[in-house]
Amino acid sequence: MTLVSGRSAIPPTRVHEMDAVVVGAGGAGLYAALELKQELGLEARIGVISKLYPSRSHTGAAQGGVCAALGNTEEDHWEWHWFDTVKGGDYLVDQDAAEVMCHDAVETIINLEHLGLPFDRTPDGLINQRRFGGHTRNYGEGPVRRSCFAADRTGHAILQTLFQQCIRHDVTFFDEYQVLDLALPQGSGGPVTGVIALETATTELHAFRAKAVLFATGGYGKIFKVTSNAHTLTGDGMAIPYRRGLPLEDMEFFQFHPTGMYRLGFLLSEAMRGEGGFLVNDRGERFMERYAPTMKDLASRDVISRSIYLEIAEGRGIGGKDYVHLDVRHLGADVLNTKLPDMSGFIRTYFGLEPLTDLVPIQPTAHYAMGGVPTDIDGRVLADATGAIVPGFYAAGEVACVSVHGANRLGTNSLLDILVFGRRAGKKMAAELADLSQPVADAGAEVSVQTRISGLLAGTDGERPAVIRSELQEVMFLKCGVYRTEQLLAECRDEVAGLRERAQHLLVDDKGCRYNTDLGEALELGFLLDCAEATVESALARTETRGGHAREDFPERDDANWLKHTFATRDPASGAMSMAYKPVTITEFQPKPRTY
Ligand SMILES: Cc1cc2nc3c(=O)[nH]c(=O)nc-3n(C[C@H](O)[C@H](O)[C@H](O)COP(=O)(O)OP(=O)(O)OC[C@H]3O[C@@H](n4cnc5c(N)ncnc54)[C@H](O)[C@@H]3O)c2cc1C
């Protein structure tokens, strides 16, 4: 291993010229890359840059399903799905965007089937469908079967299918390259002309020059202590534009999924309740019947997570502790082993419990970012709350906020979002490529990345990134979690600011150039801290309770003042934060009180 301790700069930047680059090889990135190749032809130079080997992307961990109103097992209509999405998002959803998603869902699923995705089937050979939270028939009358699935490994099947298609279409992959900055030679207004990435295997820097760049880097659940998210979900793709003065939208809305495995946070898919499982408290009561008389255990996730906390707060957690039980015993061996095999395996492996005979301890777990990089319905990144576009810059998937999920996402709508908008972004990039500027270098960004890395490698004292990261996760979970107050959030803001200060002096133990994951984690910590800052500031600003953002001091939804999206921006020169607001697009469904 080469030692680089004390050296003043890492090796010179290597340059790659591409037509378009996609950052991230989850479902959103791969579908976009495939679409680019299909639109532009095999000779187009399309690069997918991913800090993970593509098949390790978090999409592969998605379990329960992807929804579309196919109506294969009972009557369904995409308009019902559209309504459910708007209501599920507590009316903060941009209804034009949700209309596109729910309408395009049907064709997208059929296209995936044609690409080779092995969905579960009904006895007569159609794609099978199951129930999921908040998906209803006839505008709220009761649950409907809308989620298409491949056992409880739906994301795995999507990821493998798209990865194989990308290979077949000659997409160029740069695996295990971590993107650290955007090329924005003329400042935050754009155009974006490429990215700068660190190759994990060698610690070399690479500059990718391209006319169009798509960020599809996934979420940032690792800011919280208990989370379903993979270790790599550190919000890089949100923090990078934010550092360059671009806004992040609706960051206060982070979804806590009701059924995380107690203390571990690993997800037990909502499909367990979709197939008939239910929650019980210490007295053995099915408490969701009280909070959501119609949908019960299939109410929206924000409603269920809050109900669990209320049960715990009123002393009905199991043994007075901070968890409740999921009961799936009655589902029987056939359903557990064929439709929910991975979930049943998790329960056996991690808890040593038998789902056929034992109750399963669960608690809400940080799961999904509704907010992110603001885009239009074609994945084009917005420069501000007026809707100005940053030329050459696109985002899709969990990193983006279109906004189709508003204040709370419905189960199985995320896989749908990444597919519909990943594909649309790819199409738009292909269409706009000819009109975009020639890629040019951003020498300032390249030097700044080099300086950051050299500084981290040269340091001989300071704090280890893991220490600051776990303090961050603890404070965010306790003070910016399911329930929030002005006081908790203000404390959280100060503590995050203190952690940001401490993170100026990090000790990276590994000084080598081969697979220096120590360095990678130090860089990721910076991204996590930026995402945490934007989340807390946005949560402080929003003085109402809506969807995933529950303020104990402002317990009601306030449509008169807050039917608008938050745009959090940090001035790169002064570091000052500011908030701007963009009205919600309402086309069809007027906001109503939400009951399930
Ligand atoms: C356990 C679990 C179960 C879920 N189940 C469901 C479900 O059943 N249905 C549903 O609809 N949703 C589900 N979700 C949510 C859904 O899976 C995700 O929102 C979705 O897969 C995100 O896809 P993506 O393409 O945006 O990003 P990801 O699949 O997260 O991929 C991100 C990609 O970006 C790359 N990347 C990140 N940072 C960088 C960087 N700096 N440089 C280069 N590359 C980078 C990574 O390598 C990766 O390839 C689940 C989520 C979890 C965590």
PDB file of C-alpha atoms in Angstrom, residues 26 73 151 177 197 250 321 376 449 470 474 533 552:
ATOM      1  CA  GLY A  26     -30.157   2.426  -8.241  1.00  0.00           C
ATOM      2  CA  THR A  73     -57.219  -8.771  -9.003  1.00  0.00           C
ATOM      3  CA  ALA A 151     -42.204 -12.077  -3.330  1.00  0.00           C
ATOM      4  CA  TYR A 177     -16.347   6.123  -7.776  1.00  0.00           C
ATOM      5  CA  ALA A 197     -15.256  11.913  -8.420  1.00  0.00           C
ATOM      6  CA  ASP A 250     -39.297  20.076   1.897  1.00  0.00           C
ATOM      7  CA  LYS A 321     -41.124  -0.110  27.076  1.00  0.00           C
ATOM      8  CA  ASP A 376     -39.875  19.643 -12.518  1.00  0.00           C
ATOM      9  CA  VAL A 449     -11.852  18.788  -3.910  1.00  0.00           C
ATOM     10  CA  SER A 470     -23.032   8.628  16.010  1.00  0.00           C
ATOM     11  CA  GLU A 474     -28.493  10.259  18.263  1.00  0.00           C
ATOM     12  CA  GLU A 533     -28.708  21.227   8.902  1.00  0.00           C
ATOM     13  CA  GLU A 552     -46.377  19.009  19.349  1.00  0.00           C
TER      14      GLU A 552
END
